[in-house]
Amino acid sequence: MTGINELLGSAYSVAIAGHIGPDGDCVGSCMGMYLYLKKNRPDLQVDIYLESVRDVFGYIACVDEVKYEADSEKIYDCFLILDTSSPDRIGVAGKYLDTAKNVVCIDHHITNEGFAEKNVIEANASSASEVVCGLLDPEKIDKETAIALYTGIIHDSGVLQYSNTSPDTLRTVAMLIDKGIPFSEIIDRSFYERTFAQNRVMGKVLENARLHLDGQVIVGVVYPEDLTYYGVDKKDTDGIVSQLRLTKDVKAAVFLYPLEDGAFKVSLRANGNTDVSKVASAFGGGGHIKAAGCTLYGSAGEVTEKLLEELAKELG
Ligand SMILES: [Mn+2]
């Protein structure tokens, strides 16, 4: 079995990096790898590079050691790229792709074509964090490393709910929980917890949501004035479209978020067989069958009309 030691070979200096706009799996897999190597391979000099780390991940040990800028002089023996499907998505450390002596990519994206010298890509894994777990010696994973890796798995699997959750995912999670991690608290704190302002703006959107096309489509809108009133921005509205989608009997959920230039960022979610990626593509956007997005100009009413026209075609 290939393990992390085989992948690193005789490397002495190692740089770890993830993708732009780091999410829970990116931070979790990179920090998990970093903590594991720090503790079990004191012979190595390991650095970690991420574009940013959201405050909610502050409970992960040594997260303050993350570097936000690459060192232009530094040449690493090994560049470990995690959770990153293509070279143009490597964040601040992208230059090491050219300068490092050995490049290793550990990922789970089906679109990853294997751009590194050594690639460990498991398209069926829930997360890069799950793939990382498979490369480590479970005996040597301590509680702090387990907290980081568990965070990654929880985030990319939607708290073990999405279809990428497999029996192997659960076996991996069992091993991590065995390390004595606060598993419920991690989910609450990093996944479900919302600020008071976030809950209030969600409440406003849900209160004013409207059903269209005989109740098949629900539309929720954040207006420009809501942003100042509630003191929120785009990231504070995460989760609203998912809540809209959970409305009984709804086949598609639409969420409109105002952009600065008078446009709306449109988020679409589907239930059942509905394909919202077709609707998004019709307006130059894209995404997945069940989750897609696009940008549209006009008032909220005009944008809604355009979207409903396309949605009506899809819903038949
Ligand atoms: Mn991922």
mmCIF file of C-alpha atoms and ligand atoms in Angstrom:
data_model
loop_
_atom_site.group_PDB
_atom_site.id
_atom_site.type_symbol
_atom_site.label_atom_id
_atom_site.label_comp_id
_atom_site.label_asym_id
_atom_site.label_seq_id
_atom_site.Cartn_x
_atom_site.Cartn_y
_atom_site.Cartn_z
ATOM 1 C CA MET A 1 0.000 0.000 0.000
ATOM 2 C CA THR A 2 1.253 3.467 -0.864
ATOM 3 C CA GLY A 3 1.543 5.625 2.192
ATOM 4 C CA ILE A 4 2.603 9.205 2.762
ATOM 5 C CA ASN A 5 6.218 8.160 3.465
ATOM 6 C CA GLU A 6 6.511 6.515 0.036
ATOM 7 C CA LEU A 7 5.015 9.579 -1.650
ATOM 8 C CA LEU A 8 7.468 11.908 0.091
ATOM 9 C CA GLY A 9 10.455 9.676 -0.669
ATOM 10 C CA SER A 10 13.692 11.264 0.451
ATOM 11 C CA ALA A 11 12.257 14.777 0.654
ATOM 12 C CA TYR A 12 13.460 16.963 3.490
ATOM 13 C CA SER A 13 11.487 20.156 2.830
ATOM 14 C CA VAL A 14 7.762 19.900 2.093
ATOM 15 C CA ALA A 15 5.187 22.531 1.105
ATOM 16 C CA ILE A 16 1.490 21.706 1.539
ATOM 17 C CA ALA A 17 -1.162 23.688 -0.354
ATOM 18 C CA GLY A 18 -4.827 23.524 -1.282
ATOM 19 C CA HIS A 19 -7.143 25.325 -3.708
ATOM 20 C CA ILE A 20 -8.281 28.925 -4.057
ATOM 21 C CA GLY A 21 -11.251 29.838 -1.862
ATOM 22 C CA PRO A 22 -10.402 27.142 0.697
ATOM 23 C CA ASP A 23 -13.452 25.235 2.005
ATOM 24 C CA GLY A 24 -13.708 22.864 4.972
ATOM 25 C CA ASP A 25 -12.191 19.912 3.120
ATOM 26 C CA CYS A 26 -9.335 22.002 1.764
ATOM 27 C CA VAL A 27 -8.456 23.396 5.202
ATOM 28 C CA GLY A 28 -9.118 20.048 6.923
ATOM 29 C CA SER A 29 -7.037 17.910 4.562
ATOM 30 C CA CYS A 30 -4.129 20.382 4.444
ATOM 31 C CA MET A 31 -4.083 20.951 8.212
ATOM 32 C CA GLY A 32 -4.522 17.224 8.899
ATOM 33 C CA MET A 33 -1.538 16.415 6.689
ATOM 34 C CA TYR A 34 0.487 19.262 8.225
ATOM 35 C CA LEU A 35 -0.220 18.187 11.833
ATOM 36 C CA TYR A 36 0.500 14.518 11.042
ATOM 37 C CA LEU A 37 3.864 15.282 9.436
ATOM 38 C CA LYS A 38 4.820 17.767 12.166
ATOM 39 C CA LYS A 39 4.212 15.139 14.830
ATOM 40 C CA ASN A 40 5.414 11.974 13.144
ATOM 41 C CA ARG A 41 8.158 13.251 10.868
ATOM 42 C CA PRO A 42 10.202 15.715 12.962
ATOM 43 C CA ASP A 43 13.023 15.122 10.445
ATOM 44 C CA LEU A 44 11.051 17.124 7.844
ATOM 45 C CA GLN A 45 10.731 20.867 7.397
ATOM 46 C CA VAL A 46 7.049 21.363 6.548
ATOM 47 C CA ASP A 47 5.220 24.561 5.562
ATOM 48 C CA ILE A 48 1.536 25.028 4.786
ATOM 49 C CA TYR A 49 0.117 27.595 2.343
ATOM 50 C CA LEU A 50 -3.525 28.602 2.042
ATOM 51 C CA GLU A 51 -5.196 31.661 0.556
ATOM 52 C CA SER A 52 -7.190 32.223 3.744
ATOM 53 C CA VAL A 53 -8.717 30.295 6.624
ATOM 54 C CA ARG A 54 -12.191 31.227 7.826
ATOM 55 C CA ASP A 55 -12.532 32.030 11.534
ATOM 56 C CA VAL A 56 -14.905 29.090 12.053
ATOM 57 C CA PHE A 57 -11.918 26.747 11.620
ATOM 58 C CA GLY A 58 -10.041 28.447 14.471
ATOM 59 C CA TYR A 59 -10.413 25.312 16.649
ATOM 60 C CA ILE A 60 -7.988 23.389 14.403
ATOM 61 C CA ALA A 61 -4.573 23.207 16.095
ATOM 62 C CA CYS A 62 -1.711 25.304 14.645
ATOM 63 C CA VAL A 63 -4.004 27.013 12.146
ATOM 64 C CA ASP A 64 -2.070 30.202 13.004
ATOM 65 C CA GLU A 65 0.986 28.654 11.325
ATOM 66 C CA VAL A 66 -0.614 28.801 7.865
ATOM 67 C CA LYS A 67 1.327 30.998 5.438
ATOM 68 C CA TYR A 68 -0.741 33.285 3.210
ATOM 69 C CA GLU A 69 2.057 34.217 0.824
ATOM 70 C CA ALA A 70 4.626 32.131 -1.005
ATOM 71 C CA ASP A 71 8.326 32.711 -0.398
ATOM 72 C CA SER A 72 9.786 33.486 -3.812
ATOM 73 C CA GLU A 73 13.263 32.159 -2.962
ATOM 74 C CA LYS A 74 12.279 28.875 -1.424
ATOM 75 C CA ILE A 75 12.725 25.598 -3.308
ATOM 76 C CA TYR A 76 10.992 22.599 -1.775
ATOM 77 C CA ASP A 77 11.910 18.951 -2.237
ATOM 78 C CA CYS A 78 8.244 18.043 -2.340
ATOM 79 C CA PHE A 79 5.094 20.059 -3.105
ATOM 80 C CA LEU A 80 1.990 18.333 -1.734
ATOM 81 C CA ILE A 81 -1.192 19.655 -3.362
ATOM 82 C CA LEU A 82 -4.445 18.620 -1.713
ATOM 83 C CA ASP A 83 -8.125 18.770 -2.780
ATOM 84 C CA THR A 84 -7.187 20.642 -5.971
ATOM 85 C CA SER A 85 -8.580 19.449 -9.296
ATOM 86 C CA SER A 86 -6.363 21.447 -11.683
ATOM 87 C CA PRO A 87 -3.107 23.463 -11.543
ATOM 88 C CA ASP A 88 -4.870 26.800 -12.154
ATOM 89 C CA ARG A 89 -6.792 26.294 -8.907
ATOM 90 C CA ILE A 90 -3.685 26.169 -6.705
ATOM 91 C CA GLY A 91 -3.749 29.295 -4.592
ATOM 92 C CA VAL A 92 -0.877 31.372 -3.259
ATOM 93 C CA ALA A 93 1.709 28.585 -3.550
ATOM 94 C CA GLY A 94 1.163 27.976 -7.280
ATOM 95 C CA LYS A 95 4.758 28.866 -8.167
ATOM 96 C CA TYR A 96 6.091 25.782 -6.349
ATOM 97 C CA LEU A 97 4.514 23.700 -9.089
ATOM 98 C CA ASP A 98 7.426 24.819 -11.280
ATOM 99 C CA THR A 99 10.194 24.957 -8.702
ATOM 100 C CA ALA A 100 9.621 21.978 -6.380
ATOM 101 C CA LYS A 101 11.700 18.886 -7.110
ATOM 102 C CA ASN A 102 8.739 16.547 -6.761
ATOM 103 C CA VAL A 103 5.015 17.343 -7.037
ATOM 104 C CA VAL A 104 2.368 15.126 -5.441
ATOM 105 C CA CYS A 105 -1.395 15.621 -5.759
ATOM 106 C CA ILE A 106 -3.901 13.990 -3.399
ATOM 107 C CA ASP A 107 -7.482 14.566 -4.492
ATOM 108 C CA HIS A 108 -11.011 13.240 -4.987
ATOM 109 C CA HIS A 109 -12.317 15.317 -7.918
ATOM 110 C CA ILE A 110 -13.443 13.192 -10.854
ATOM 111 C CA THR A 111 -12.256 15.955 -13.225
ATOM 112 C CA ASN A 112 -8.661 15.770 -11.937
ATOM 113 C CA GLU A 113 -6.555 14.549 -14.875
ATOM 114 C CA GLY A 114 -3.456 13.883 -12.801
ATOM 115 C CA PHE A 115 -1.376 17.024 -13.385
ATOM 116 C CA ALA A 116 1.290 16.195 -10.792
ATOM 117 C CA GLU A 117 4.220 13.768 -11.062
ATOM 118 C CA LYS A 118 2.600 11.481 -8.493
ATOM 119 C CA ASN A 119 -1.180 11.482 -8.210
ATOM 120 C CA VAL A 120 -3.431 9.821 -5.681
ATOM 121 C CA ILE A 121 -6.941 10.532 -6.979
ATOM 122 C CA GLU A 122 -9.879 8.630 -5.569
ATOM 123 C CA ALA A 123 -12.987 9.908 -7.312
ATOM 124 C CA ASN A 124 -15.262 7.805 -5.092
ATOM 125 C CA ALA A 125 -13.945 9.239 -1.849
ATOM 126 C CA SER A 126 -16.135 11.737 -0.010
ATOM 127 C CA SER A 127 -13.317 14.212 0.408
ATOM 128 C CA ALA A 128 -9.605 14.823 0.062
ATOM 129 C CA SER A 129 -9.491 14.370 3.842
ATOM 130 C CA GLU A 130 -10.748 10.795 3.429
ATOM 131 C CA VAL A 131 -8.059 10.113 0.801
ATOM 132 C CA VAL A 132 -5.427 11.577 3.146
ATOM 133 C CA CYS A 133 -6.615 9.276 5.965
ATOM 134 C CA GLY A 134 -5.985 6.305 3.695
ATOM 135 C CA LEU A 135 -2.338 7.373 3.271
ATOM 136 C CA LEU A 136 -1.602 7.778 6.985
ATOM 137 C CA ASP A 137 -0.876 5.199 9.678
ATOM 138 C CA PRO A 138 -4.094 5.263 11.777
ATOM 139 C CA GLU A 139 -2.072 4.424 14.883
ATOM 140 C CA LYS A 140 -0.098 7.624 14.448
ATOM 141 C CA ILE A 141 -3.071 9.939 13.944
ATOM 142 C CA ASP A 142 -3.508 11.928 17.159
ATOM 143 C CA LYS A 143 -6.543 13.845 18.374
ATOM 144 C CA GLU A 144 -5.510 17.182 16.829
ATOM 145 C CA THR A 145 -4.882 15.626 13.411
ATOM 146 C CA ALA A 146 -8.185 13.729 13.683
ATOM 147 C CA ILE A 147 -10.067 16.987 14.386
ATOM 148 C CA ALA A 148 -8.747 18.525 11.145
ATOM 149 C CA LEU A 149 -9.449 15.463 8.980
ATOM 150 C CA TYR A 150 -12.913 14.926 10.472
ATOM 151 C CA THR A 151 -13.741 18.569 9.681
ATOM 152 C CA GLY A 152 -12.858 17.964 6.030
ATOM 153 C CA ILE A 153 -14.971 14.823 5.712
ATOM 154 C CA ILE A 154 -17.960 16.419 7.464
ATOM 155 C CA HIS A 155 -17.894 19.462 5.191
ATOM 156 C CA ASP A 156 -17.529 17.734 1.803
ATOM 157 C CA SER A 157 -20.111 15.075 2.655
ATOM 158 C CA GLY A 158 -22.681 17.582 3.994
ATOM 159 C CA VAL A 159 -22.412 15.955 7.441
ATOM 160 C CA LEU A 160 -22.348 12.442 5.957
ATOM 161 C CA GLN A 161 -25.510 13.086 3.959
ATOM 162 C CA TYR A 162 -24.460 13.508 0.292
ATOM 163 C CA SER A 163 -24.260 10.513 -2.020
ATOM 164 C CA ASN A 164 -20.437 10.582 -1.823
ATOM 165 C CA THR A 165 -20.726 9.129 1.718
ATOM 166 C CA SER A 166 -19.754 5.449 1.562
ATOM 167 C CA PRO A 167 -19.292 2.668 4.123
ATOM 168 C CA ASP A 168 -15.554 3.443 3.818
ATOM 169 C CA THR A 169 -16.244 7.070 4.730
ATOM 170 C CA LEU A 170 -18.048 5.920 7.860
ATOM 171 C CA ARG A 171 -15.245 3.496 8.772
ATOM 172 C CA THR A 172 -12.771 6.359 8.423
ATOM 173 C CA VAL A 173 -14.975 8.609 10.566
ATOM 174 C CA ALA A 174 -15.231 5.832 13.181
ATOM 175 C CA MET A 175 -11.439 5.668 13.360
ATOM 176 C CA LEU A 176 -11.268 9.464 13.813
ATOM 177 C CA ILE A 177 -14.005 9.522 16.479
ATOM 178 C CA ASP A 178 -12.016 6.828 18.305
ATOM 179 C CA LYS A 179 -9.314 9.450 18.853
ATOM 180 C CA GLY A 180 -11.621 11.228 21.313
ATOM 181 C CA ILE A 181 -12.549 14.223 19.172
ATOM 182 C CA PRO A 182 -15.548 16.449 20.082
ATOM 183 C CA PHE A 183 -17.435 15.223 17.010
ATOM 184 C CA SER A 184 -20.822 16.899 17.650
ATOM 185 C CA GLU A 185 -19.280 20.220 18.572
ATOM 186 C CA ILE A 186 -17.164 20.292 15.402
ATOM 187 C CA ILE A 187 -20.290 19.909 13.259
ATOM 188 C CA ASP A 188 -22.191 22.603 15.149
ATOM 189 C CA ARG A 189 -19.327 25.043 15.252
ATOM 190 C CA SER A 190 -18.000 24.748 11.714
ATOM 191 C CA PHE A 191 -21.049 23.647 9.713
ATOM 192 C CA TYR A 192 -24.418 24.638 11.197
ATOM 193 C CA GLU A 193 -23.628 27.560 13.472
ATOM 194 C CA ARG A 194 -24.846 30.930 12.178
ATOM 195 C CA THR A 195 -24.415 34.421 13.533
ATOM 196 C CA PHE A 196 -27.479 36.299 14.753
ATOM 197 C CA ALA A 197 -27.300 38.513 11.633
ATOM 198 C CA GLN A 198 -27.101 35.450 9.351
ATOM 199 C CA ASN A 199 -30.177 33.938 10.996
ATOM 200 C CA ARG A 200 -32.086 37.216 10.762
ATOM 201 C CA VAL A 201 -31.403 37.693 7.042
ATOM 202 C CA MET A 202 -32.360 34.070 6.417
ATOM 203 C CA GLY A 203 -35.580 34.718 8.346
ATOM 204 C CA LYS A 204 -36.331 37.748 6.182
ATOM 205 C CA VAL A 205 -35.761 35.785 2.952
ATOM 206 C CA LEU A 206 -37.897 32.836 4.088
ATOM 207 C CA GLU A 207 -40.679 35.135 5.322
ATOM 208 C CA ASN A 208 -40.874 36.867 1.933
ATOM 209 C CA ALA A 209 -40.264 33.832 -0.295
ATOM 210 C CA ARG A 210 -42.846 33.174 -3.001
ATOM 211 C CA LEU A 211 -44.058 29.998 -4.725
ATOM 212 C CA HIS A 212 -44.409 29.937 -8.528
ATOM 213 C CA LEU A 213 -45.418 27.468 -11.268
ATOM 214 C CA ASP A 214 -48.096 25.794 -9.130
ATOM 215 C CA GLY A 215 -45.842 25.532 -6.108
ATOM 216 C CA GLN A 216 -43.025 23.779 -7.965
ATOM 217 C CA VAL A 217 -40.556 26.646 -7.636
ATOM 218 C CA ILE A 218 -39.700 28.722 -4.575
ATOM 219 C CA VAL A 219 -37.921 32.066 -4.966
ATOM 220 C CA GLY A 220 -36.153 33.932 -2.163
ATOM 221 C CA VAL A 221 -34.476 37.327 -2.550
ATOM 222 C CA VAL A 222 -31.964 39.431 -0.638
ATOM 223 C CA TYR A 223 -32.384 43.091 -1.676
ATOM 224 C CA PRO A 224 -29.509 45.599 -1.708
ATOM 225 C CA GLU A 225 -30.984 47.462 1.271
ATOM 226 C CA ASP A 226 -31.030 44.222 3.332
ATOM 227 C CA LEU A 227 -27.236 44.088 3.230
ATOM 228 C CA THR A 228 -26.819 47.336 5.168
ATOM 229 C CA TYR A 229 -29.874 46.773 7.365
ATOM 230 C CA TYR A 230 -28.636 43.376 8.605
ATOM 231 C CA GLY A 231 -24.929 44.127 8.180
ATOM 232 C CA VAL A 232 -24.294 41.036 6.045
ATOM 233 C CA ASP A 233 -22.484 40.131 2.827
ATOM 234 C CA LYS A 234 -22.484 37.196 0.394
ATOM 235 C CA LYS A 235 -20.904 34.620 2.700
ATOM 236 C CA ASP A 236 -23.528 35.382 5.365
ATOM 237 C CA THR A 237 -26.225 34.096 3.019
ATOM 238 C CA ASP A 238 -24.700 30.609 2.654
ATOM 239 C CA GLY A 239 -27.295 27.981 3.437
ATOM 240 C CA ILE A 240 -30.348 30.065 2.568
ATOM 241 C CA VAL A 241 -30.897 28.374 -0.809
ATOM 242 C CA SER A 242 -30.531 24.953 0.845
ATOM 243 C CA GLN A 243 -33.234 25.873 3.344
ATOM 244 C CA LEU A 244 -35.498 27.053 0.488
ATOM 245 C CA ARG A 245 -34.950 23.716 -1.292
ATOM 246 C CA LEU A 246 -36.222 21.821 1.758
ATOM 247 C CA THR A 247 -39.721 23.283 1.272
ATOM 248 C CA LYS A 248 -42.230 20.453 0.881
ATOM 249 C CA ASP A 249 -43.270 19.649 -2.733
ATOM 250 C CA VAL A 250 -40.852 22.154 -4.244
ATOM 251 C CA LYS A 251 -38.905 20.924 -7.297
ATOM 252 C CA ALA A 252 -36.501 23.844 -7.625
ATOM 253 C CA ALA A 253 -35.304 26.615 -5.325
ATOM 254 C CA VAL A 254 -34.034 29.993 -6.530
ATOM 255 C CA PHE A 255 -32.057 32.422 -4.414
ATOM 256 C CA LEU A 256 -31.180 35.914 -5.632
ATOM 257 C CA TYR A 257 -28.324 37.875 -4.099
ATOM 258 C CA PRO A 258 -27.684 41.494 -5.196
ATOM 259 C CA LEU A 259 -24.317 42.333 -6.773
ATOM 260 C CA GLU A 260 -22.829 45.827 -6.791
ATOM 261 C CA ASP A 261 -23.464 46.533 -10.484
ATOM 262 C CA GLY A 262 -27.240 46.067 -10.343
ATOM 263 C CA ALA A 263 -27.097 42.384 -11.223
ATOM 264 C CA PHE A 264 -28.236 39.406 -9.172
ATOM 265 C CA LYS A 265 -26.157 36.338 -8.378
ATOM 266 C CA VAL A 266 -28.591 33.470 -8.930
ATOM 267 C CA SER A 267 -28.257 30.226 -6.953
ATOM 268 C CA LEU A 268 -30.363 27.268 -8.040
ATOM 269 C CA ARG A 269 -31.040 23.991 -6.221
ATOM 270 C CA ALA A 270 -33.039 21.009 -7.452
ATOM 271 C CA ASN A 271 -35.049 18.221 -5.881
ATOM 272 C CA GLY A 272 -35.805 14.869 -7.514
ATOM 273 C CA ASN A 273 -35.071 14.697 -11.247
ATOM 274 C CA THR A 274 -35.001 18.417 -11.891
ATOM 275 C CA ASP A 275 -31.828 19.584 -13.680
ATOM 276 C CA VAL A 276 -31.036 23.177 -12.745
ATOM 277 C CA SER A 277 -27.670 23.147 -14.535
ATOM 278 C CA LYS A 278 -29.641 23.461 -17.817
ATOM 279 C CA VAL A 279 -31.398 26.561 -16.492
ATOM 280 C CA ALA A 280 -28.106 28.120 -15.372
ATOM 281 C CA SER A 281 -26.426 27.301 -18.715
ATOM 282 C CA ALA A 282 -29.229 29.060 -20.585
ATOM 283 C CA PHE A 283 -27.995 32.263 -18.943
ATOM 284 C CA GLY A 284 -24.274 31.640 -19.352
ATOM 285 C CA GLY A 285 -23.813 30.047 -15.915
ATOM 286 C CA GLY A 286 -23.080 26.480 -14.933
ATOM 287 C CA GLY A 287 -22.711 23.962 -12.157
ATOM 288 C CA HIS A 288 -24.131 20.571 -11.330
ATOM 289 C CA ILE A 289 -27.522 18.955 -11.948
ATOM 290 C CA LYS A 290 -28.711 19.673 -8.421
ATOM 291 C CA ALA A 291 -26.782 22.867 -7.708
ATOM 292 C CA ALA A 292 -26.028 25.559 -10.263
ATOM 293 C CA GLY A 293 -25.733 29.304 -10.610
ATOM 294 C CA CYS A 294 -25.594 32.254 -12.995
ATOM 295 C CA THR A 295 -25.660 36.043 -13.003
ATOM 296 C CA LEU A 296 -28.610 38.044 -14.369
ATOM 297 C CA TYR A 297 -29.235 41.765 -14.825
ATOM 298 C CA GLY A 298 -32.534 43.494 -14.021
ATOM 299 C CA SER A 299 -34.817 44.012 -11.051
ATOM 300 C CA ALA A 300 -35.588 41.018 -8.825
ATOM 301 C CA GLY A 301 -38.980 40.766 -10.559
ATOM 302 C CA GLU A 302 -37.488 40.779 -14.059
ATOM 303 C CA VAL A 303 -34.804 38.264 -13.128
ATOM 304 C CA THR A 304 -37.414 35.987 -11.553
ATOM 305 C CA GLU A 305 -39.548 36.154 -14.736
ATOM 306 C CA LYS A 306 -36.616 35.130 -16.947
ATOM 307 C CA LEU A 307 -35.712 32.251 -14.653
ATOM 308 C CA LEU A 308 -39.296 30.997 -14.399
ATOM 309 C CA GLU A 309 -39.531 30.863 -18.185
ATOM 310 C CA GLU A 310 -36.541 28.503 -18.339
ATOM 311 C CA LEU A 311 -37.643 26.566 -15.265
ATOM 312 C CA ALA A 312 -41.078 26.008 -16.827
ATOM 313 C CA LYS A 313 -39.353 24.292 -19.798
ATOM 314 C CA GLU A 314 -37.348 22.078 -17.468
ATOM 315 C CA LEU A 315 -40.307 21.175 -15.247
ATOM 316 C CA GLY A 316 -42.520 20.497 -18.272
HETATM 317 MN MN MN B 1 -12.891 18.421 -1.397
#
